[in-house]
Amino acid sequence: MGSKANDLHMLFFPFMMQSHLLPLVDMANIFASRGARITFLTTDVNASIIRPTIDDSVHLHIISIPYAEFGLPDGCEDNDFPLSLDLRKNFFKAVASLYHPFDAVLRDLIPDCVVTDMFLPWTYHVAAARGIPRLVFQGISNFSLCIMDAYERCRPLVGEAESFVLPGLPHRIELLKTQALDLNKLAGTPMEFMLEIFKEINEVEPKSYGTVMNSFYELESEYADHHREVMGRRVWNIGPVSLCNQNVTYKSARGGEQPTLASECLKWLDKKSRGSVVYICFGSKGLFSVAQLKEMALGLEASNHSFIWVVQNGKNNWFPEGYDERIKGRGMVIRGWAPQLLILNHIAVGGFVTHCGWNSSLEGICAGLPMITWPLGAEQFYNEKLLVEVLKVGVEVGSKVFDFNPETRPIIEASIIEAAVRNLMGEGEEAVERRRRAKILGENARRAIEKGGSSYNEIEKLMQELINQRKHV
Ligand code: UDP
């Protein structure tokens, strides 16, 4: 970017949860590599998690959440912290109480712009009062944002229908009512407070300077255009940000340093043949009932394929009897946090069973992998539509009901899971075609971030624009 870019000072402020923190760290690294001066604002605990993966040139600035003041447990510095639903509200309140400390940071550092998470809508007002442009970090796809927008417009017309077609979108997208992300369902529940937060998000987003997306134009071009032209947002597609760093140390440490586990995974995968392993992971908090976990265990076993399976549930021993012995050498179970980028990008991995969180979906795309889609909630059912119907790189396992409660969610039987894995990893015409498409998407993703690629150019444009309009010269 030349010497002018070196003067551009950007301040990043993520929401405190892994799936929001990780892409923003990657994004900060990318802007740092393009010559911007970066301050990254986060809490102490989160700073220690990201330190091994953030560029040395990035200045980490600590902000403290007054958790005790809001009745939160000691060390509760992120939204992944296990909390009762009542306390969840207090967590958001505690974060919003950072209004004045955030203002003091802006007063002292006077950045040229701030990039703050969509879940921190109040940061817009702080930045606006100081005349600093605020860019929103949206952690989801253009496709999902377009669906949400279309859904809001057609919701009153849906009535009792079980399914409906979303109006005005580039493709015919039909949704089951049970798959929709309907915020109105929060009314009367302990999560009702989120309605107010989403109202504020929707109010300030159009007033903000623009939105930076972890996506790339070629992936969802019609929806990137729709987002800009029909929804009228100023958008920069600058991803996939997880491609910011290709070295093993970075991939092993992303989200928490676990060098022993990373090298165990690599050793295990090195023994497997190319494309033979299925990787199963449901994001940072994909929980299942014991009954569902048992079905999963049996389905994976019956598929006869090798697998790495990440299980977030606690340590209860729910494995079917003799399971450990039966899968020895063929299946590896990781409890807790796995080095996902390292695993997905190993040559032995040939398929990904995902809950369709946007980060995971995009990471699967970058790795050039076909996927089995198993959405649980949030906008994951929309990402499934993108992967299965638009991009045609996914096979649905058949999850039909938005339900974050693992105990009430309908169970998917072992035989169905087995069939989906066999289909994904098989040699049938469809599977081969799916694999071919996935590989092309992976290549396109890499091309987008390389010099001259669409995301590379968007970053250039955005930085130049910020330099041109800055007030503090
Ligand atoms: N992740 C990881 N190891 C795990 C689980 C998750 O590295 O064991 C990372 C994953 O690579 C992704 C993020 O955590 O970057 C999860 O984000 P996503 O949007 O997929 O799902 P969410 O956690 O929001 O449901």
Short mmCIF file of C-alpha atoms and ligand atoms in Angstrom, two decimals:
data_model
loop_
_atom_site.label_atom_id
_atom_site.label_comp_id
_atom_site.label_asym_id
_atom_site.label_seq_id
_atom_site.Cartn_x
_atom_site.Cartn_y
_atom_site.Cartn_z
CA MET A 1 0.00 0.00 0.00
CA GLY A 2 2.96 2.36 0.30
CA SER A 3 3.81 4.70 3.12
CA LYS A 4 0.36 6.30 3.43
CA ALA A 5 -1.16 2.98 4.48
CA ASN A 6 1.44 2.72 7.21
CA ASP A 7 -0.22 5.74 8.76
CA LEU A 8 -3.70 4.24 8.81
CA HIS A 9 -4.57 3.32 12.38
CA MET A 10 -7.39 0.79 12.76
CA LEU A 11 -8.83 -0.30 16.08
CA PHE A 12 -10.47 -3.75 16.23
CA PHE A 13 -12.92 -4.64 18.99
CA PRO A 14 -14.42 -8.16 18.84
CA PHE A 15 -17.37 -9.55 20.76
CA MET A 16 -16.11 -11.93 23.40
CA MET A 17 -16.70 -15.41 22.01
CA GLN A 18 -14.46 -17.69 19.99
CA SER A 19 -16.42 -17.63 16.74
CA HIS A 20 -16.35 -13.81 16.72
CA LEU A 21 -12.87 -13.38 18.15
CA LEU A 22 -11.01 -15.76 15.79
CA PRO A 23 -12.05 -14.20 12.46
CA LEU A 24 -11.40 -10.71 13.79
CA VAL A 25 -7.88 -11.71 14.84
CA ASP A 26 -7.36 -13.05 11.32
CA MET A 27 -8.75 -9.85 9.85
CA ALA A 28 -6.48 -7.72 12.03
CA ASN A 29 -3.51 -9.81 10.87
CA ILE A 30 -4.49 -9.24 7.25
CA PHE A 31 -4.75 -5.46 7.62
CA ALA A 32 -1.45 -5.45 9.53
CA SER A 33 0.18 -7.34 6.66
CA ARG A 34 -1.13 -4.66 4.29
CA GLY A 35 0.62 -1.92 6.24
CA ALA A 36 -2.06 -0.65 8.62
CA ARG A 37 -1.23 0.08 12.25
CA ILE A 38 -3.50 -2.11 14.35
CA THR A 39 -4.75 -1.88 17.91
CA PHE A 40 -6.73 -4.90 19.06
CA LEU A 41 -8.95 -4.30 22.05
CA THR A 42 -9.91 -7.31 24.15
CA THR A 43 -10.07 -8.72 27.66
CA ASP A 44 -7.19 -10.30 29.54
CA VAL A 45 -8.34 -13.92 29.17
CA ASN A 46 -9.04 -13.50 25.46
CA ALA A 47 -5.72 -11.74 24.94
CA SER A 48 -3.88 -14.76 26.31
CA ILE A 49 -5.80 -17.06 23.94
CA ILE A 50 -5.02 -15.02 20.84
CA ARG A 51 -1.46 -13.93 21.65
CA PRO A 52 0.20 -16.90 19.87
CA THR A 53 -1.77 -16.23 16.66
CA ILE A 54 -1.78 -12.46 16.40
CA ASP A 55 0.87 -10.65 14.40
CA ASP A 56 3.74 -9.24 16.46
CA SER A 57 3.09 -5.78 15.05
CA VAL A 58 -0.47 -5.70 16.47
CA HIS A 59 -0.82 -3.78 19.70
CA LEU A 60 -3.03 -5.66 22.18
CA HIS A 61 -4.93 -3.26 24.39
CA ILE A 62 -6.71 -4.71 27.42
CA ILE A 63 -10.19 -3.72 28.51
CA SER A 64 -11.71 -5.23 31.67
CA ILE A 65 -15.27 -6.47 32.03
CA PRO A 66 -16.64 -5.57 35.49
CA TYR A 67 -18.06 -9.08 35.97
CA ALA A 68 -18.42 -8.92 39.77
CA GLU A 69 -20.48 -5.73 39.47
CA PHE A 70 -22.98 -7.62 37.30
CA GLY A 71 -23.13 -10.75 39.47
CA LEU A 72 -21.07 -12.78 37.02
CA PRO A 73 -18.63 -15.48 38.11
CA ASP A 74 -14.91 -14.75 38.40
CA GLY A 75 -13.10 -14.74 35.06
CA CYS A 76 -16.32 -14.56 33.05
CA GLU A 77 -14.83 -12.69 30.14
CA ASP A 78 -16.51 -14.40 27.22
CA ASN A 79 -19.95 -15.38 26.07
CA ASP A 80 -18.83 -19.05 25.72
CA PHE A 81 -18.55 -19.16 29.53
CA PRO A 82 -21.18 -21.60 30.85
CA LEU A 83 -23.86 -19.35 32.37
CA SER A 84 -27.51 -19.71 33.26
CA LEU A 85 -29.83 -17.92 30.83
CA ASP A 86 -30.56 -15.29 33.50
CA LEU A 87 -26.89 -14.46 33.84
CA ARG A 88 -26.42 -14.36 30.06
CA LYS A 89 -28.38 -11.10 30.09
CA ASN A 90 -25.99 -9.72 32.71
CA PHE A 91 -23.05 -10.62 30.51
CA PHE A 92 -24.40 -8.43 27.70
CA LYS A 93 -25.10 -5.67 30.22
CA ALA A 94 -21.55 -5.91 31.59
CA VAL A 95 -20.16 -5.64 28.06
CA ALA A 96 -22.36 -2.62 27.26
CA SER A 97 -21.10 -0.98 30.46
CA LEU A 98 -17.75 -0.64 28.66
CA TYR A 99 -19.19 2.42 26.89
CA HIS A 100 -17.05 4.90 28.87
CA PRO A 101 -13.84 2.82 28.99
CA PHE A 102 -14.18 2.36 25.19
CA ASP A 103 -14.65 6.10 24.81
CA ALA A 104 -11.50 6.70 26.87
CA VAL A 105 -9.56 4.36 24.56
CA LEU A 106 -10.74 6.28 21.49
CA ARG A 107 -9.91 9.59 23.17
CA ASP A 108 -6.38 8.43 23.96
CA LEU A 109 -5.52 6.51 20.79
CA ILE A 110 -7.52 8.48 18.20
CA PRO A 111 -7.68 5.68 15.59
CA ASP A 112 -8.69 6.51 12.00
CA CYS A 113 -11.49 3.95 12.16
CA VAL A 114 -12.87 1.23 14.41
CA VAL A 115 -13.93 -2.25 13.31
CA THR A 116 -16.33 -3.50 15.94
CA ASP A 117 -18.49 -6.57 16.22
CA MET A 118 -22.16 -6.48 15.24
CA PHE A 119 -22.92 -7.52 18.85
CA LEU A 120 -21.40 -4.26 20.09
CA PRO A 121 -23.92 -1.84 18.54
CA TRP A 122 -23.32 0.78 21.23
CA THR A 123 -19.78 1.26 19.90
CA TYR A 124 -21.35 3.09 16.95
CA HIS A 125 -22.51 5.92 19.23
CA VAL A 126 -19.14 6.22 20.97
CA ALA A 127 -17.27 6.34 17.66
CA ALA A 128 -19.80 8.72 16.05
CA ALA A 129 -19.51 11.18 18.96
CA ARG A 130 -15.77 11.31 18.35
CA GLY A 131 -16.15 11.58 14.56
CA ILE A 132 -14.49 8.20 13.98
CA PRO A 133 -15.94 5.91 11.28
CA ARG A 134 -17.23 2.61 12.57
CA LEU A 135 -17.07 -0.48 10.38
CA VAL A 136 -19.29 -3.35 11.47
CA PHE A 137 -17.80 -6.82 11.53
CA GLN A 138 -20.51 -9.23 10.36
CA GLY A 139 -19.58 -12.81 11.17
CA ILE A 140 -22.04 -14.39 8.75
CA SER A 141 -22.55 -14.75 5.00
CA ASN A 142 -24.13 -12.30 2.55
CA PHE A 143 -26.46 -15.17 1.69
CA SER A 144 -27.75 -15.43 5.29
CA LEU A 145 -28.17 -11.68 5.62
CA CYS A 146 -30.23 -11.66 2.41
CA ILE A 147 -32.38 -14.52 3.72
CA MET A 148 -32.92 -12.73 7.03
CA ASP A 149 -33.96 -9.60 5.20
CA ALA A 150 -36.33 -11.54 2.92
CA TYR A 151 -37.74 -13.47 5.88
CA GLU A 152 -38.56 -10.29 7.76
CA ARG A 153 -40.52 -9.10 4.75
CA CYS A 154 -42.50 -12.31 4.27
CA ARG A 155 -42.95 -13.35 7.92
CA PRO A 156 -46.42 -11.83 8.31
CA LEU A 157 -47.58 -13.80 5.25
CA VAL A 158 -46.26 -17.21 6.33
CA GLY A 159 -49.21 -17.93 8.63
CA GLU A 160 -49.70 -21.61 9.37
CA ALA A 161 -47.82 -22.90 6.31
CA GLU A 162 -45.17 -25.50 7.11
CA SER A 163 -42.80 -24.15 4.51
CA PHE A 164 -42.46 -21.04 2.39
CA VAL A 165 -40.41 -19.63 -0.46
CA LEU A 166 -38.41 -16.50 0.34
CA PRO A 167 -39.34 -13.60 -1.93
CA GLY A 168 -37.04 -11.58 -4.18
CA LEU A 169 -33.86 -13.66 -3.92
CA PRO A 170 -31.59 -14.73 -6.80
CA HIS A 171 -32.50 -18.42 -6.25
CA ARG A 172 -35.67 -20.21 -5.23
CA ILE A 173 -35.01 -20.81 -1.54
CA GLU A 174 -37.66 -22.71 0.34
CA LEU A 175 -37.50 -22.94 4.12
CA LEU A 176 -39.35 -24.99 6.65
CA LYS A 177 -40.86 -22.83 9.34
CA THR A 178 -38.96 -24.94 11.88
CA GLN A 179 -35.63 -23.90 10.31
CA ALA A 180 -36.16 -20.15 10.38
CA LEU A 181 -34.22 -17.85 12.65
CA ASP A 182 -37.23 -16.10 14.10
CA LEU A 183 -36.22 -13.65 16.80
CA ASN A 184 -39.84 -13.19 17.81
CA LYS A 185 -39.70 -16.66 19.32
CA LEU A 186 -37.46 -15.16 22.02
CA ALA A 187 -40.34 -13.13 23.40
CA GLY A 188 -41.36 -14.42 26.82
CA THR A 189 -38.16 -16.50 27.21
CA PRO A 190 -35.08 -15.66 29.33
CA MET A 191 -33.42 -14.61 26.05
CA GLU A 192 -36.01 -11.89 25.42
CA PHE A 193 -33.34 -9.26 26.13
CA MET A 194 -31.73 -10.18 22.80
CA LEU A 195 -34.70 -8.60 20.98
CA GLU A 196 -33.62 -5.19 22.26
CA ILE A 197 -30.02 -5.86 21.25
CA PHE A 198 -31.02 -6.92 17.72
CA LYS A 199 -33.20 -3.82 17.44
CA GLU A 200 -30.18 -1.69 18.25
CA ILE A 201 -27.98 -3.69 15.84
CA ASN A 202 -30.46 -3.08 13.03
CA GLU A 203 -30.74 0.60 13.86
CA VAL A 204 -27.04 1.41 13.90
CA GLU A 205 -25.79 -0.86 11.14
CA PRO A 206 -27.08 1.29 8.25
CA LYS A 207 -25.72 4.41 9.97
CA SER A 208 -22.25 2.91 10.35
CA TYR A 209 -19.55 3.58 7.77
CA GLY A 210 -20.02 0.11 6.28
CA THR A 211 -19.71 -3.59 6.87
CA VAL A 212 -16.73 -5.88 6.48
CA MET A 213 -17.66 -9.45 5.59
CA ASN A 214 -15.71 -12.63 6.05
CA SER A 215 -16.56 -13.85 2.58
CA PHE A 216 -15.32 -13.48 -0.98
CA TYR A 217 -17.19 -12.12 -3.94
CA GLU A 218 -16.95 -15.16 -6.24
CA LEU A 219 -18.42 -17.44 -3.58
CA GLU A 220 -21.79 -15.73 -3.35
CA SER A 221 -21.61 -12.97 -5.95
CA GLU A 222 -25.38 -12.69 -6.51
CA TYR A 223 -25.93 -12.31 -2.76
CA ALA A 224 -23.03 -9.91 -2.31
CA ASP A 225 -24.68 -7.78 -5.04
CA HIS A 226 -28.12 -8.18 -3.46
CA HIS A 227 -26.69 -7.13 -0.10
CA ARG A 228 -25.24 -3.99 -1.67
CA GLU A 229 -27.81 -3.09 -4.27
CA VAL A 230 -31.13 -4.30 -2.89
CA MET A 231 -30.47 -4.01 0.85
CA GLY A 232 -28.44 -0.87 0.24
CA ARG A 233 -25.46 -1.61 2.49
CA ARG A 234 -21.88 -0.50 2.01
CA VAL A 235 -20.08 -3.82 2.06
CA TRP A 236 -16.50 -5.02 1.65
CA ASN A 237 -16.01 -8.76 1.14
CA ILE A 238 -12.48 -9.31 2.34
CA GLY A 239 -12.24 -13.00 3.26
CA PRO A 240 -11.79 -15.81 3.75
CA VAL A 241 -9.79 -14.42 6.63
CA SER A 242 -8.74 -17.84 7.96
CA LEU A 243 -6.37 -18.05 4.99
CA CYS A 244 -4.33 -15.22 6.51
CA ASN A 245 -1.68 -17.56 7.76
CA GLN A 246 -0.71 -20.97 6.44
CA ASN A 247 1.90 -22.06 8.93
CA VAL A 248 1.41 -25.06 11.19
CA THR A 249 2.16 -23.17 14.40
CA TYR A 250 -0.63 -20.69 13.67
CA LYS A 251 -3.11 -23.41 12.68
CA SER A 252 -2.28 -25.44 15.80
CA ALA A 253 -2.67 -22.53 18.18
CA ARG A 254 -5.81 -20.91 16.78
CA GLY A 255 -8.35 -20.64 19.58
CA GLY A 256 -6.05 -22.07 22.25
CA GLU A 257 -2.53 -23.43 22.24
CA GLN A 258 -2.41 -27.25 22.46
CA PRO A 259 0.86 -28.33 20.83
CA THR A 260 0.65 -31.96 22.01
CA LEU A 261 -2.83 -32.48 20.61
CA ALA A 262 -1.88 -30.82 17.33
CA SER A 263 1.12 -33.05 16.82
CA GLU A 264 -0.91 -36.14 17.83
CA CYS A 265 -3.47 -35.25 15.16
CA LEU A 266 -0.80 -34.74 12.55
CA LYS A 267 0.89 -38.05 13.40
CA TRP A 268 -2.44 -39.85 13.22
CA LEU A 269 -3.44 -38.22 9.94
CA ASP A 270 -0.02 -38.79 8.36
CA LYS A 271 -0.71 -42.53 8.50
CA LYS A 272 -3.95 -42.23 6.53
CA SER A 273 -4.30 -42.21 2.79
CA ARG A 274 -5.25 -39.11 0.81
CA GLY A 275 -8.87 -38.00 1.24
CA SER A 276 -9.82 -41.00 3.38
CA VAL A 277 -10.73 -39.33 6.71
CA VAL A 278 -13.99 -37.64 7.71
CA TYR A 279 -13.70 -34.77 10.20
CA ILE A 280 -16.72 -34.14 12.43
CA CYS A 281 -17.06 -30.97 14.47
CA PHE A 282 -20.01 -28.83 15.51
CA GLY A 283 -18.32 -25.54 16.30
CA SER A 284 -17.49 -24.07 19.65
CA LYS A 285 -20.65 -25.20 21.43
CA GLY A 286 -22.45 -27.93 19.50
CA LEU A 287 -23.95 -30.03 22.27
CA PHE A 288 -25.94 -33.25 21.82
CA SER A 289 -27.96 -35.57 24.02
CA VAL A 290 -26.33 -38.84 25.05
CA ALA A 291 -28.85 -40.68 22.88
CA GLN A 292 -27.77 -38.65 19.82
CA LEU A 293 -24.08 -39.10 20.59
CA LYS A 294 -24.58 -42.87 20.70
CA GLU A 295 -26.28 -42.82 17.30
CA MET A 296 -23.42 -40.74 15.95
CA ALA A 297 -20.86 -43.16 17.34
CA LEU A 298 -22.62 -46.13 15.77
CA GLY A 299 -23.20 -44.37 12.44
CA LEU A 300 -19.56 -43.37 12.13
CA GLU A 301 -18.45 -46.88 13.03
CA ALA A 302 -20.80 -48.48 10.51
CA SER A 303 -19.66 -46.13 7.71
CA ASN A 304 -16.36 -47.97 7.69
CA HIS A 305 -14.46 -44.74 7.08
CA SER A 306 -11.69 -43.30 9.25
CA PHE A 307 -12.74 -40.27 11.28
CA ILE A 308 -11.72 -37.54 13.69
CA TRP A 309 -14.68 -36.61 15.83
CA VAL A 310 -14.71 -33.56 18.09
CA VAL A 311 -17.09 -33.90 21.03
CA GLN A 312 -17.86 -30.80 23.08
CA ASN A 313 -20.00 -32.58 25.71
CA GLY A 314 -18.41 -33.25 29.12
CA LYS A 315 -16.51 -36.35 30.06
CA ASN A 316 -19.39 -38.78 30.72
CA ASN A 317 -18.66 -42.16 29.36
CA TRP A 318 -21.55 -42.72 27.02
CA PHE A 319 -19.67 -44.68 24.38
CA PRO A 320 -21.37 -47.91 23.32
CA GLU A 321 -19.74 -50.90 25.03
CA GLY A 322 -16.43 -51.95 23.49
CA TYR A 323 -16.46 -48.90 21.15
CA ASP A 324 -12.92 -47.75 21.93
CA GLU A 325 -11.53 -51.14 20.97
CA ARG A 326 -13.65 -51.42 17.84
CA ILE A 327 -12.61 -48.05 16.40
CA LYS A 328 -8.96 -48.29 17.46
CA GLY A 329 -6.71 -46.94 14.69
CA ARG A 330 -9.74 -45.92 12.62
CA GLY A 331 -11.41 -43.28 14.77
CA MET A 332 -9.94 -40.52 16.89
CA VAL A 333 -12.17 -38.72 19.39
CA ILE A 334 -11.14 -35.26 20.60
CA ARG A 335 -12.87 -33.91 23.67
CA GLY A 336 -13.05 -30.12 23.77
CA TRP A 337 -11.12 -27.84 21.45
CA ALA A 338 -9.55 -29.26 18.28
CA PRO A 339 -7.01 -27.64 15.94
CA GLN A 340 -9.66 -27.42 13.23
CA LEU A 341 -7.68 -25.57 10.56
CA LEU A 342 -4.80 -27.98 10.90
CA ILE A 343 -7.09 -31.00 10.51
CA LEU A 344 -9.25 -29.65 7.69
CA ASN A 345 -6.20 -28.81 5.62
CA HIS A 346 -4.45 -32.15 6.03
CA ILE A 347 -4.29 -34.08 2.80
CA ALA A 348 -5.77 -37.19 4.45
CA VAL A 349 -9.06 -35.41 5.19
CA GLY A 350 -11.68 -35.92 2.48
CA GLY A 351 -14.94 -34.73 4.05
CA PHE A 352 -16.32 -32.54 6.82
CA VAL A 353 -19.45 -33.05 8.91
CA THR A 354 -20.35 -29.54 10.04
CA HIS A 355 -23.06 -27.70 11.97
CA CYS A 356 -22.76 -24.98 9.28
CA GLY A 357 -21.54 -22.15 11.50
CA TRP A 358 -20.26 -19.57 9.03
CA ASN A 359 -16.62 -19.84 10.09
CA SER A 360 -16.66 -23.62 9.80
CA SER A 361 -18.54 -23.54 6.49
CA LEU A 362 -16.00 -21.16 5.04
CA GLU A 363 -13.06 -23.11 6.47
CA GLY A 364 -14.46 -26.26 4.82
CA ILE A 365 -14.76 -24.33 1.55
CA CYS A 366 -11.17 -23.07 1.82
CA ALA A 367 -9.96 -26.62 2.43
CA GLY A 368 -11.77 -27.67 -0.78
CA LEU A 369 -13.87 -30.24 1.07
CA PRO A 370 -17.37 -31.58 0.44
CA MET A 371 -19.53 -31.44 3.57
CA ILE A 372 -22.33 -33.16 5.41
CA THR A 373 -24.55 -30.42 6.77
CA TRP A 374 -26.05 -30.77 10.25
CA PRO A 375 -27.37 -27.36 11.36
CA LEU A 376 -28.60 -26.85 14.90
CA GLY A 377 -29.71 -23.21 15.20
CA ALA A 378 -28.79 -19.55 14.58
CA GLU A 379 -28.38 -18.92 10.82
CA GLN A 380 -26.88 -22.38 10.28
CA PHE A 381 -29.92 -23.65 8.34
CA TYR A 382 -29.36 -20.80 5.87
CA ASN A 383 -25.72 -21.73 5.40
CA GLU A 384 -26.89 -25.28 4.76
CA LYS A 385 -29.03 -23.97 1.88
CA LEU A 386 -26.01 -22.18 0.47
CA LEU A 387 -23.77 -25.24 0.73
CA VAL A 388 -26.30 -27.81 -0.50
CA GLU A 389 -28.55 -26.01 -2.96
CA VAL A 390 -26.53 -23.10 -4.31
CA LEU A 391 -22.91 -24.24 -4.18
CA LYS A 392 -23.79 -27.95 -4.35
CA VAL A 393 -20.91 -29.07 -2.15
CA GLY A 394 -23.02 -30.36 0.75
CA VAL A 395 -25.18 -33.37 1.62
CA GLU A 396 -27.94 -32.81 4.19
CA VAL A 397 -28.02 -35.23 7.09
CA GLY A 398 -31.66 -34.27 7.62
CA SER A 399 -31.68 -31.84 10.54
CA LYS A 400 -34.98 -29.98 10.23
CA VAL A 401 -35.60 -28.24 13.53
CA PHE A 402 -33.92 -25.12 14.92
CA ASP A 403 -33.29 -26.18 18.51
CA PHE A 404 -30.24 -25.39 20.62
CA ASN A 405 -31.54 -27.64 23.38
CA PRO A 406 -29.86 -31.01 22.79
CA GLU A 407 -32.46 -32.83 24.89
CA THR A 408 -35.48 -31.79 22.82
CA ARG A 409 -33.89 -31.80 19.36
CA PRO A 410 -35.13 -34.70 17.16
CA ILE A 411 -32.64 -37.57 16.98
CA ILE A 412 -30.94 -38.56 13.74
CA GLU A 413 -30.43 -42.28 13.61
CA ALA A 414 -27.16 -44.13 13.09
CA SER A 415 -28.27 -45.64 9.77
CA ILE A 416 -28.93 -42.15 8.35
CA ILE A 417 -25.56 -40.87 9.50
CA GLU A 418 -23.86 -43.93 8.05
CA ALA A 419 -25.60 -43.43 4.69
CA ALA A 420 -24.65 -39.73 4.59
CA VAL A 421 -20.98 -40.51 5.29
CA ARG A 422 -20.92 -43.26 2.67
CA ASN A 423 -22.54 -40.90 0.18
CA LEU A 424 -20.07 -38.07 0.94
CA MET A 425 -16.95 -40.23 0.84
CA GLY A 426 -18.10 -42.61 -1.90
CA GLU A 427 -17.22 -42.89 -5.56
CA GLY A 428 -20.70 -42.37 -7.02
CA GLU A 429 -21.15 -39.81 -9.79
CA GLU A 430 -22.72 -37.27 -7.44
CA ALA A 431 -19.94 -37.62 -4.86
CA VAL A 432 -17.23 -37.19 -7.46
CA GLU A 433 -18.94 -34.11 -8.88
CA ARG A 434 -19.39 -32.66 -5.38
CA ARG A 435 -15.71 -33.21 -4.65
CA ARG A 436 -14.76 -31.52 -7.93
CA ARG A 437 -16.89 -28.47 -7.15
CA ALA A 438 -15.51 -28.24 -3.62
CA LYS A 439 -11.96 -28.31 -4.92
CA ILE A 440 -12.69 -25.46 -7.32
CA LEU A 441 -14.25 -23.38 -4.52
CA GLY A 442 -11.11 -23.93 -2.44
CA GLU A 443 -8.95 -22.72 -5.31
CA ASN A 444 -11.20 -19.68 -5.83
CA ALA A 445 -10.97 -18.86 -2.13
CA ARG A 446 -7.18 -18.82 -2.23
CA ARG A 447 -7.18 -16.77 -5.41
CA ALA A 448 -9.47 -14.16 -3.81
CA ILE A 449 -6.92 -13.28 -1.12
CA GLU A 450 -3.85 -13.38 -3.35
CA LYS A 451 -2.46 -10.21 -4.87
CA GLY A 452 -4.92 -9.04 -7.52
CA GLY A 453 -7.76 -11.23 -6.15
CA SER A 454 -11.19 -9.80 -5.31
CA SER A 455 -10.71 -9.68 -1.53
CA TYR A 456 -7.19 -8.36 -1.88
CA ASN A 457 -8.49 -5.53 -4.04
CA GLU A 458 -11.39 -4.79 -1.69
CA ILE A 459 -8.95 -4.33 1.17
CA GLU A 460 -6.89 -1.96 -0.94
CA LYS A 461 -10.00 0.04 -1.84
CA LEU A 462 -11.21 0.21 1.74
CA MET A 463 -7.85 1.30 3.12
CA GLN A 464 -7.47 3.94 0.48
CA GLU A 465 -10.95 5.26 1.16
CA LEU A 466 -10.28 5.43 4.89
CA ILE A 467 -7.01 7.23 4.28
CA ASN A 468 -8.73 9.74 1.99
CA GLN A 469 -11.52 10.60 4.37
CA ARG A 470 -9.73 10.63 7.70
CA LYS A 471 -10.15 13.67 9.84
CA HIS A 472 -7.08 13.39 12.05
CA VAL A 473 -4.23 14.20 9.66
N1 UDP B 1 -13.11 -24.29 16.25
C1 UDP B 1 -11.89 -24.89 16.46
N2 UDP B 1 -11.86 -26.03 17.20
C2 UDP B 1 -12.97 -26.60 17.72
C3 UDP B 1 -14.22 -25.97 17.50
C4 UDP B 1 -14.26 -24.83 16.75
O1 UDP B 1 -10.85 -24.41 16.00
O2 UDP B 1 -12.87 -27.64 18.37
C5 UDP B 1 -13.16 -23.01 15.49
C6 UDP B 1 -13.53 -23.21 14.05
O3 UDP B 1 -12.37 -23.41 13.27
C7 UDP B 1 -14.25 -21.93 13.74
C8 UDP B 1 -14.87 -21.50 15.05
O4 UDP B 1 -14.16 -22.20 16.06
O5 UDP B 1 -13.33 -20.95 13.32
C9 UDP B 1 -16.35 -21.86 15.17
O6 UDP B 1 -17.09 -20.91 14.50
P1 UDP B 1 -18.43 -21.28 13.73
O7 UDP B 1 -18.94 -20.01 13.15
O8 UDP B 1 -18.19 -22.37 12.77
O9 UDP B 1 -19.40 -21.88 14.82
P2 UDP B 1 -19.95 -21.43 16.25
O10 UDP B 1 -18.90 -21.78 17.23
O11 UDP B 1 -20.24 -19.96 16.19
O12 UDP B 1 -21.18 -22.25 16.41
#
